[in-house]
mmCIF file of C-alpha atoms in Angstrom:
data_model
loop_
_atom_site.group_PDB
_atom_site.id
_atom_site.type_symbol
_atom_site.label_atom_id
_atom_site.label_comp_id
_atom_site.label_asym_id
_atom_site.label_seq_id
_atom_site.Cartn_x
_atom_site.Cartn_y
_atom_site.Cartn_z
ATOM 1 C CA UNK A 472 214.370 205.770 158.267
ATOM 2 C CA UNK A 473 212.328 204.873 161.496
ATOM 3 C CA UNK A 474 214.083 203.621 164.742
ATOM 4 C CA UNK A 475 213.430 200.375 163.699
ATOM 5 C CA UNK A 476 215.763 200.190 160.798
ATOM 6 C CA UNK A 477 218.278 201.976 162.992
ATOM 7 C CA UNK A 478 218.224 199.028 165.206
ATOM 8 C CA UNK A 479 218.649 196.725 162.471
ATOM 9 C CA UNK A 480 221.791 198.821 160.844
ATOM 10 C CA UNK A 481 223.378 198.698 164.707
ATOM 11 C CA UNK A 482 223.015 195.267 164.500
ATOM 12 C CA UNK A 483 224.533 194.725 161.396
ATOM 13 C CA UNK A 484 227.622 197.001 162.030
ATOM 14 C CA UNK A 485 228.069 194.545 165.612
ATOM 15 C CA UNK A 486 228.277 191.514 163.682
ATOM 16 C CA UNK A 487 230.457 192.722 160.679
ATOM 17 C CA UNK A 488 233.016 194.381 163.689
ATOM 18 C CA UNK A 489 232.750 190.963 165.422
ATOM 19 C CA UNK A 490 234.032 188.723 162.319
ATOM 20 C CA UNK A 491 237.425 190.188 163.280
ATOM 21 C CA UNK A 492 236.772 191.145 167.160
ATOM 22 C CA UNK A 493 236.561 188.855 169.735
ATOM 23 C CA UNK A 494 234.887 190.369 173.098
ATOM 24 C CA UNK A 495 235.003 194.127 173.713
ATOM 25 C CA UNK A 496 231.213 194.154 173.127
ATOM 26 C CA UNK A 497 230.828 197.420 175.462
ATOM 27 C CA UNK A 498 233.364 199.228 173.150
ATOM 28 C CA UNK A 499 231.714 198.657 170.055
ATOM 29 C CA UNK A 500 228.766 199.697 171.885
ATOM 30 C CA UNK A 501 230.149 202.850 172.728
ATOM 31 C CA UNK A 502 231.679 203.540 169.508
ATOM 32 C CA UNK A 503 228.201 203.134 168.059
ATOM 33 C CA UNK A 504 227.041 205.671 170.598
ATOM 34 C CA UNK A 505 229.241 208.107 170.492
ATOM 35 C CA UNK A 506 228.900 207.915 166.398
ATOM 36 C CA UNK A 507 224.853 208.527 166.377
ATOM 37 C CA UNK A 508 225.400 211.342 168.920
ATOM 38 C CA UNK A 509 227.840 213.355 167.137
ATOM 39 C CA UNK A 510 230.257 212.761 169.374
ATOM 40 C CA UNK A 511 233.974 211.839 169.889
ATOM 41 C CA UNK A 512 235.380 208.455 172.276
ATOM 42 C CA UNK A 513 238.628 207.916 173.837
ATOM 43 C CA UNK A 514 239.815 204.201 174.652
ATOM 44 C CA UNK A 515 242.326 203.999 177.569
ATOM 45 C CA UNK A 516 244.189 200.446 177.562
ATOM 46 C CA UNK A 517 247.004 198.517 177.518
ATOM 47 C CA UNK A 518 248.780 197.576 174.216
ATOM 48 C CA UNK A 519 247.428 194.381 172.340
ATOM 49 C CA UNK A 520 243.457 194.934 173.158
ATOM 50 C CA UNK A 521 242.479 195.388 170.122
ATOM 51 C CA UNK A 522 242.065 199.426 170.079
ATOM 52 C CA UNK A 523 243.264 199.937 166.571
ATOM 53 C CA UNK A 524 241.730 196.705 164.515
ATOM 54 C CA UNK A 525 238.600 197.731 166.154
ATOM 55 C CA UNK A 526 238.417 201.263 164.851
ATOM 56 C CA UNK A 527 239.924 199.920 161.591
ATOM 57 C CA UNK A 528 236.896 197.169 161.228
ATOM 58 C CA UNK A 529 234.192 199.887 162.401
ATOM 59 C CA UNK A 530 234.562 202.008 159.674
ATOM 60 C CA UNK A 531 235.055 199.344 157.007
ATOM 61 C CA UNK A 532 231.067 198.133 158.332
ATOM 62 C CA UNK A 533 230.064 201.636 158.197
ATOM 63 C CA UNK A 534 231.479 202.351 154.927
ATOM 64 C CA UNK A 535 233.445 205.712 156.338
ATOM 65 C CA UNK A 536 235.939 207.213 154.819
ATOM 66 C CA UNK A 537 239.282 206.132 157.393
ATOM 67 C CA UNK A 538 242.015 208.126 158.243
ATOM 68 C CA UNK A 539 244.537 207.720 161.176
ATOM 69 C CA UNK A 540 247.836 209.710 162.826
ATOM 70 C CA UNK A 541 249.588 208.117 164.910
ATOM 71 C CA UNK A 542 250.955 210.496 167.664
ATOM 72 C CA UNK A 543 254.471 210.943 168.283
ATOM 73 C CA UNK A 544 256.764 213.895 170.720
ATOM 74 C CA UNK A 545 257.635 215.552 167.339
ATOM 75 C CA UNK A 546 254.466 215.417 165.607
ATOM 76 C CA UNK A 547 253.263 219.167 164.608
ATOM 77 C CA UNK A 548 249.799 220.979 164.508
ATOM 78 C CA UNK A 549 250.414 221.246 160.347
ATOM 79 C CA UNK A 550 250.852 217.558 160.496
ATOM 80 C CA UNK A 551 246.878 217.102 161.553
ATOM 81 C CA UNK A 552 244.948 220.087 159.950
ATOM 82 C CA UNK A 553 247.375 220.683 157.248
ATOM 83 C CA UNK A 554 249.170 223.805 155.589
ATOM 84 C CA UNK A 555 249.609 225.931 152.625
ATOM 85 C CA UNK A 556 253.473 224.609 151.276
ATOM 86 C CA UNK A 557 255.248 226.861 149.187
ATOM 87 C CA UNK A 558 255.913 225.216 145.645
ATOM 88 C CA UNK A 559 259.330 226.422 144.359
ATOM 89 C CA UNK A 560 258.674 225.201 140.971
ATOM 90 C CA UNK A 561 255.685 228.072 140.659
ATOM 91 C CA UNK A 562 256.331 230.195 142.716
ATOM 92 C CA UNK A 563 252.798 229.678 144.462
ATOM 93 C CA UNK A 564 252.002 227.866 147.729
ATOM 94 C CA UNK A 565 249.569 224.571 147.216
ATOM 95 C CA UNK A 566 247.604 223.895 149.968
ATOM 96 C CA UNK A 567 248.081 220.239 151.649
ATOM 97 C CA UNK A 568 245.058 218.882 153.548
ATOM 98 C CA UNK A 569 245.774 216.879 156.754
ATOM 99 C CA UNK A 570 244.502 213.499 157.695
ATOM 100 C CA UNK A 571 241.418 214.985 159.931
ATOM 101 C CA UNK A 572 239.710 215.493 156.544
ATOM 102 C CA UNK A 573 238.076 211.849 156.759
ATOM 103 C CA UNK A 574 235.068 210.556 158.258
ATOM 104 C CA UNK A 575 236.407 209.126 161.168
ATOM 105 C CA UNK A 576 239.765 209.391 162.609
ATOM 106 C CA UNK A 577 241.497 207.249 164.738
ATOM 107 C CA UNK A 578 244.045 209.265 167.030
ATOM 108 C CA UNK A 579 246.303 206.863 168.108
ATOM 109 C CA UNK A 580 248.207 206.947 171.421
ATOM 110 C CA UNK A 581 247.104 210.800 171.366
ATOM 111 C CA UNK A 582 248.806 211.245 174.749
ATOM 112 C CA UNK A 583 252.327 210.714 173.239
ATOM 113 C CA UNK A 584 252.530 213.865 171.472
ATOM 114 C CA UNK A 585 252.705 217.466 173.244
ATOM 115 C CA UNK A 586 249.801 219.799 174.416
ATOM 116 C CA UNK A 587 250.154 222.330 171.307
ATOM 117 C CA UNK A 588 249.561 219.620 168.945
ATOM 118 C CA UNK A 589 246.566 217.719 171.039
ATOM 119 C CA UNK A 590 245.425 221.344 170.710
ATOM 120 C CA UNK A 591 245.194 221.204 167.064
ATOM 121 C CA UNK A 592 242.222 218.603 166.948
ATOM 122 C CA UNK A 593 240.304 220.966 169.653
ATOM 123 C CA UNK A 594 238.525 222.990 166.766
ATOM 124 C CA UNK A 595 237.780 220.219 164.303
ATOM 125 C CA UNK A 596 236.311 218.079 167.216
ATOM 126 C CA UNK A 597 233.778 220.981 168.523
ATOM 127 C CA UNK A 598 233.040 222.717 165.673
ATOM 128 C CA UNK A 599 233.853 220.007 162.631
ATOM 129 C CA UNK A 600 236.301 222.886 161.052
ATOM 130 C CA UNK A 601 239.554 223.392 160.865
ATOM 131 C CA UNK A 602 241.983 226.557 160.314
ATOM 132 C CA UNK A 603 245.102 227.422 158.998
ATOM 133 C CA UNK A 604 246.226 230.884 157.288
ATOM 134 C CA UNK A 605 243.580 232.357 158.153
ATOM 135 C CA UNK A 606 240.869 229.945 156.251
ATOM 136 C CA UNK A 607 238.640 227.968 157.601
ATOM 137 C CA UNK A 608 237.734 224.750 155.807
ATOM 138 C CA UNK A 609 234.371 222.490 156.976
ATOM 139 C CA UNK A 610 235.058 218.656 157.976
ATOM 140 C CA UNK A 611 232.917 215.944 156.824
ATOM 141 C CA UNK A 612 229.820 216.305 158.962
ATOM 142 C CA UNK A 613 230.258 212.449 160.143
ATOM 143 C CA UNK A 614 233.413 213.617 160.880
ATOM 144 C CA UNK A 615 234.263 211.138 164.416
ATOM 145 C CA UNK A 616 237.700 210.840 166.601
ATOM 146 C CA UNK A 617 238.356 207.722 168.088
ATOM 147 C CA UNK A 618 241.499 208.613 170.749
ATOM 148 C CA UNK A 619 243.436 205.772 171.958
ATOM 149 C CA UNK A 620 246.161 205.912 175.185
ATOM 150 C CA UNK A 621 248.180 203.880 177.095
ATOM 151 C CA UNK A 622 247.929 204.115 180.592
ATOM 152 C CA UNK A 623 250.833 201.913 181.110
ATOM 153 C CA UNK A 624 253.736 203.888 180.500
ATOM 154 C CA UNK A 625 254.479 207.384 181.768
ATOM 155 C CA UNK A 626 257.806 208.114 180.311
ATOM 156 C CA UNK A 627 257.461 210.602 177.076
ATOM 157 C CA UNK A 628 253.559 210.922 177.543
ATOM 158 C CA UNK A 629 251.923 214.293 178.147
ATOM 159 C CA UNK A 630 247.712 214.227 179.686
ATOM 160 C CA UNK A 631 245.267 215.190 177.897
ATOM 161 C CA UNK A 632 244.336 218.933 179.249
ATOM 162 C CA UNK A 633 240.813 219.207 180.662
ATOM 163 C CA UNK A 634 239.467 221.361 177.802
ATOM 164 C CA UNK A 635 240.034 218.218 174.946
ATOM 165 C CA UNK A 636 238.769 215.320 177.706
ATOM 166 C CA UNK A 637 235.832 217.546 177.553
ATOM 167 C CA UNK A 638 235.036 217.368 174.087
ATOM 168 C CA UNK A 639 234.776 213.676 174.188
ATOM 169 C CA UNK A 640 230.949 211.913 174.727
ATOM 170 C CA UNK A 641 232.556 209.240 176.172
ATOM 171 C CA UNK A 642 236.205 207.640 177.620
ATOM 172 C CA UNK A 643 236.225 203.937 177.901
ATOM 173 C CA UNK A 644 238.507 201.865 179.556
ATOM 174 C CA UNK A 645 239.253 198.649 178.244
ATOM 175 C CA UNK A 646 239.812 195.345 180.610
ATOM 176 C CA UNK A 647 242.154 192.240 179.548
ATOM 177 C CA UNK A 648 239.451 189.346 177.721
ATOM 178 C CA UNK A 649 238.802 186.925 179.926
ATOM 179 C CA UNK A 650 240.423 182.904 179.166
ATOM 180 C CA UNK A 651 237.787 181.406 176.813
ATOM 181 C CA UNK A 652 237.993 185.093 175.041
ATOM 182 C CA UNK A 653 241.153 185.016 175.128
ATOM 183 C CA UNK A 654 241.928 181.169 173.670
ATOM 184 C CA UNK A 655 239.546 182.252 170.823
ATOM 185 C CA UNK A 656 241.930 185.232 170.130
ATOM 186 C CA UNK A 657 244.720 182.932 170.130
ATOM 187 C CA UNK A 658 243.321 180.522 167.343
ATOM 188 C CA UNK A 659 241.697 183.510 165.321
ATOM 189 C CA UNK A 660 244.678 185.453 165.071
ATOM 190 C CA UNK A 661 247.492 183.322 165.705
ATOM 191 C CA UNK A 662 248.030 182.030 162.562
ATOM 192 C CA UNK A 663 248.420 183.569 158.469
ATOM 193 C CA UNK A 664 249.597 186.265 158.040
ATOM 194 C CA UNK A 665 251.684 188.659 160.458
ATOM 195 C CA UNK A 666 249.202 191.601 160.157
ATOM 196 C CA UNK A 667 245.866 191.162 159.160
ATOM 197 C CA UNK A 668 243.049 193.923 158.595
ATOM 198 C CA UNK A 669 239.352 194.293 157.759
ATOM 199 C CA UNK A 670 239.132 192.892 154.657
ATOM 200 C CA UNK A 671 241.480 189.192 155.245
ATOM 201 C CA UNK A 672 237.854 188.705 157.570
ATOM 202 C CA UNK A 673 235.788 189.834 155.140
ATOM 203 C CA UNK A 674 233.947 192.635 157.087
ATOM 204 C CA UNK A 675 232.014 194.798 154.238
ATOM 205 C CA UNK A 676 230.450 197.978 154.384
ATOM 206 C CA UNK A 677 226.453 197.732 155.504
ATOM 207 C CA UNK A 678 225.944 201.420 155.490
ATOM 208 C CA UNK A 679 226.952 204.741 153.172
ATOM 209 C CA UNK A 680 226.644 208.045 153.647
ATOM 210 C CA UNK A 681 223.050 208.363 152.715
ATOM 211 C CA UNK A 682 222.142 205.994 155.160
ATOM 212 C CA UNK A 683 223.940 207.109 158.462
ATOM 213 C CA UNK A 684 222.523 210.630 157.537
ATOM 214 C CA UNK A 685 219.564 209.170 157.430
ATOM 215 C CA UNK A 686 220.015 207.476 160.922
ATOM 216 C CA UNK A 687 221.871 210.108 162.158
ATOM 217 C CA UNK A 688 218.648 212.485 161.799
ATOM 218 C CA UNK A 689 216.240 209.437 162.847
ATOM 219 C CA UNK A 690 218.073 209.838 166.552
ATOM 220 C CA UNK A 691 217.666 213.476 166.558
ATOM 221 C CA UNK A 692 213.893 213.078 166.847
ATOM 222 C CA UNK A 693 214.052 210.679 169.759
ATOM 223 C CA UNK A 694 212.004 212.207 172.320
ATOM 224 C CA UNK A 695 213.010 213.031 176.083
ATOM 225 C CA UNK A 696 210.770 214.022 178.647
ATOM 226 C CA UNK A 697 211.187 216.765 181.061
ATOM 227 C CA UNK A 698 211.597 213.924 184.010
ATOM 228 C CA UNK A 699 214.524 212.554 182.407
ATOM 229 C CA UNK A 700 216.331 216.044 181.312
ATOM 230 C CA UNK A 701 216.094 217.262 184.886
ATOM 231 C CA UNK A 702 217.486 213.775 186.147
ATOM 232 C CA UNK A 703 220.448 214.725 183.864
ATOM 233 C CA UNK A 704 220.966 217.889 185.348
ATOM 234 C CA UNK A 705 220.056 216.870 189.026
ATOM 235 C CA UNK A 706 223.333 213.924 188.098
ATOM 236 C CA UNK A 707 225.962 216.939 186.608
ATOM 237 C CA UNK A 708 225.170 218.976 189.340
ATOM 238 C CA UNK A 709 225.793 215.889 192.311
ATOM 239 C CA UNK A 710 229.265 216.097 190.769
ATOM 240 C CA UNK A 711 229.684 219.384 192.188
ATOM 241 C CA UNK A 712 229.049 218.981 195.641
ATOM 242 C CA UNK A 713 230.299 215.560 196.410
ATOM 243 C CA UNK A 714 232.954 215.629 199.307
ATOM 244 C CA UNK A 715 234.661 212.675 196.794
ATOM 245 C CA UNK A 716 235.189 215.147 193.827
ATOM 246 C CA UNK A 717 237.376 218.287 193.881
ATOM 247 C CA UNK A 718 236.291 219.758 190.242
ATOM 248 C CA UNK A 719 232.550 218.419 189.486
ATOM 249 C CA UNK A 720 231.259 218.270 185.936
ATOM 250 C CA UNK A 721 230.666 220.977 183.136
ATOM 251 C CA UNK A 722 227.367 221.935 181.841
ATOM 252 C CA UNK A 723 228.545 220.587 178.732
ATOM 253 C CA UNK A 724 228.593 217.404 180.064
ATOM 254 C CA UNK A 725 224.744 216.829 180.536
ATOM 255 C CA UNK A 726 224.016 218.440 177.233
ATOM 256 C CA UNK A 727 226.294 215.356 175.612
ATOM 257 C CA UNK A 728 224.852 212.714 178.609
ATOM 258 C CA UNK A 729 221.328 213.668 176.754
ATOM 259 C CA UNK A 730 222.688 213.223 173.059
ATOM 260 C CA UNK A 731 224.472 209.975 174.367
ATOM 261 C CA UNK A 732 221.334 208.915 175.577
ATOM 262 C CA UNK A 733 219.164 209.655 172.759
ATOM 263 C CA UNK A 734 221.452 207.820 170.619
ATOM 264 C CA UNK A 735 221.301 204.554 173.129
ATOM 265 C CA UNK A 736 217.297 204.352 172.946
ATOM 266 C CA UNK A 737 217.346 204.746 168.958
ATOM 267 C CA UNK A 738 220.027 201.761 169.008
ATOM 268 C CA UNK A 739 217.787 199.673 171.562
ATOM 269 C CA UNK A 740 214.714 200.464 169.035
ATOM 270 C CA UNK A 741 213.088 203.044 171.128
ATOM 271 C CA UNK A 742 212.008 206.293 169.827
ATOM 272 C CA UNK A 743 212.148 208.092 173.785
ATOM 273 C CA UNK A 744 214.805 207.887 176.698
ATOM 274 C CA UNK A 745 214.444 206.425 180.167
ATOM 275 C CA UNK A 746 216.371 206.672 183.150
ATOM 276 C CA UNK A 747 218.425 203.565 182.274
ATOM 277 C CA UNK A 748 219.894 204.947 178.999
ATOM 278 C CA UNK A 749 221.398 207.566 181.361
ATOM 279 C CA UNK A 750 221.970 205.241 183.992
ATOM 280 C CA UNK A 751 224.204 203.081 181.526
ATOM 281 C CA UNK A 752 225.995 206.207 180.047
ATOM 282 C CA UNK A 753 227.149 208.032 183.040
ATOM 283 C CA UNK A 754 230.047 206.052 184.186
ATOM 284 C CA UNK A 755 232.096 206.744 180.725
ATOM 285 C CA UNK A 756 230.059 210.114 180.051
ATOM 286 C CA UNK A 757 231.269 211.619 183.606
ATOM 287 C CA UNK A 758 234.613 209.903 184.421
ATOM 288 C CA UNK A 759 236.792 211.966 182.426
ATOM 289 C CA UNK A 760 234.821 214.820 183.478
ATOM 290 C CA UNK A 761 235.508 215.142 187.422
ATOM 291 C CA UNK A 762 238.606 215.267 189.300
ATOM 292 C CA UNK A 763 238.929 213.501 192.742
ATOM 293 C CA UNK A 764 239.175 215.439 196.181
ATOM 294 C CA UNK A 765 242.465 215.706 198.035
ATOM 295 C CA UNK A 766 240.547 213.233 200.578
ATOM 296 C CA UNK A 767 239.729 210.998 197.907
ATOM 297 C CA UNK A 768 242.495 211.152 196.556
ATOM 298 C CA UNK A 769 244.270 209.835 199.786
ATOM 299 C CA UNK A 770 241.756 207.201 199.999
ATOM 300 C CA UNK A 771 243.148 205.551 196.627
ATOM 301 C CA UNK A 772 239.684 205.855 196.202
ATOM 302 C CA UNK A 773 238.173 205.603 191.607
ATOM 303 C CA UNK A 774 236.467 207.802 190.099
ATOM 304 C CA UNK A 775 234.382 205.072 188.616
ATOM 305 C CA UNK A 776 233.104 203.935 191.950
ATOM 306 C CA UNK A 777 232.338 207.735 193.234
ATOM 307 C CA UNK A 778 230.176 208.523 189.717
ATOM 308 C CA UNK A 779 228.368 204.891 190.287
ATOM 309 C CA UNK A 780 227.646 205.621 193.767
ATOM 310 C CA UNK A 781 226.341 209.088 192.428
ATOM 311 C CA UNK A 782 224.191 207.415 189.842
ATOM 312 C CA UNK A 783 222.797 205.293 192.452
ATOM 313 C CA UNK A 784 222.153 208.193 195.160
ATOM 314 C CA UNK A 785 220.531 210.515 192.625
ATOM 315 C CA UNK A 786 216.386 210.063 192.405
ATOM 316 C CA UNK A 787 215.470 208.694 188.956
ATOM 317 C CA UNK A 788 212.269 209.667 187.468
ATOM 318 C CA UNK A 789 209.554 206.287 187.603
#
């Protein structure tokens, strides 16, 4: 497969998502990202905006396998990864696989359920592998987490801990649609029945798992120049000493800002990075990354703003 083709299949996953989807073309955008770079994304946004359909939709036009837990205060590590259940009726214990073993999972409201259970997905997100009794069993290698949380409500929620933000390429936050987006919504889904799902818009699959292997090892050879990989690290490191940020951003961070990028040109039909791919990337690559400064802090000041002003101070290769 050439970066052409790779184009084409992007373009063909937007408009199968988009049969049910009004709007929220920078999330599927992401989620398209993240997906080509090996990587993980986590949607922040109030109820209703379409968080769940959309994950639901992307992997029915990917043709992934689909799994999802929803997150609750008494959910349990077990319930994710799974567990070896003793079977009374012989004596022997069966082992029970848990939903991560799927293509892509969707995590929903992942903030609703406690720290030792977030904890559970930290393994199978870094190193696709999971473990329990002391065996460790390999994940698909597509395998993809799409996190959703509400930032609404803070009763019963528990944050994220920095170590599992940092395992995700990307965290998005999604905005109400504006009124003609919005009026569409209202005649598309206001009518039929109460729940609808991929297949009542008939989205079908335009890839298999031949294909996004072959994609996914088409954006692998996307080339980046040494100009652009020291850009990268000259941007991480800015975090770092910015009077705006407390905690800057980890090394980690520009190692998945250059897959992220990579995976951006091969969807734009170029087979090497420029500045802009990273340019574009570093708001939702670096936001969940940083921490704001006392003085920032005070301020009311965004991270968004800080990271864009960063982007904008840091000298980009010509």
């Amino acid at each position: 497969m050439d970066i052409t083709e790779v184009q084409t299949l992007a373009e063909a996953i937007r408009r199968e998502t988009a049969k049910a989807i009004t709007g929220q073309a920078d999330m599927i955008d992401l989620m398209l990202t993240a997906l080509f770079a090996r990587g993980h994304i986590l949607l922040e946004g109030p109820p209703g905006t379409a968080k769940t359909l959309t994950a639901r939709c992307f992997s029915v036009a990917l043709g992934l396998d689909y799994g999802r837990i929803q997150f609750t205060p008494d959910l349990m590590p077990g319930d994710i990864i799974g567990s070896n259940i003793y079977n009374l009726q012989t004596g022997s214990f069966t082992q029970t696989k848990g939903p991560v073993f799927c293509d892509l999972l969707l995590a929903d409201e992942i903030n609703r359920t406690p720290p030792k259970t977030q904890a559970a997905l930290l393994e199978a997100m870094q190193e696709r592998s999971v473990t329990f009794d002391g065996e460790t069993h390999q994940l698909s290698p597509r395998f993809t987490v799409i996190a959703t949380q509400n930032p609404i409500e803070h009763q019963g929620v528990y944050p994220l801990p920095e170590a599992q933000l940092d395992r995700f390429l990307f965290k998005h936050v999604l905005a109400y649609p504006d009124e003609a987006e919005e009026r569409s919504i209202v005649l598309a889904h206001g009518g039929g029945a109460a729940s609808q799902g991929p297949a009542d818009y008939g989205i079908t699959a335009q890839a298999d798992a031949a294909k996004l292997a072959e994609a996914l090892d088409t954006v692998e050879r996307v080339t980046m120049v040494d100009e652009v990989a020291d850009y990268i690290v000259r941007l991480v490191r800015a975090t770092r000493t910015s009077a705006d940020i407390g905690i800057g951003a980890s090394p980690r961070s520009g190692a998945m800002l250059a897959r992220g990028a990579r995976a951006r040109a091969a969807l734009e039909g170029r087979d090497y990075v420029i500045p802009d791919d990273v340019k574009t990337l570093a708001v939702p690559a670096l936001r969940h990354r940083v921490t704001l400064s006392p003085t920032a802090q005070i301020d009311a000041r965004d991270v968004e703003t800080i990271v864009h002003e960063l982007v904008e101070a840091t000298e980009a290769p010509r």
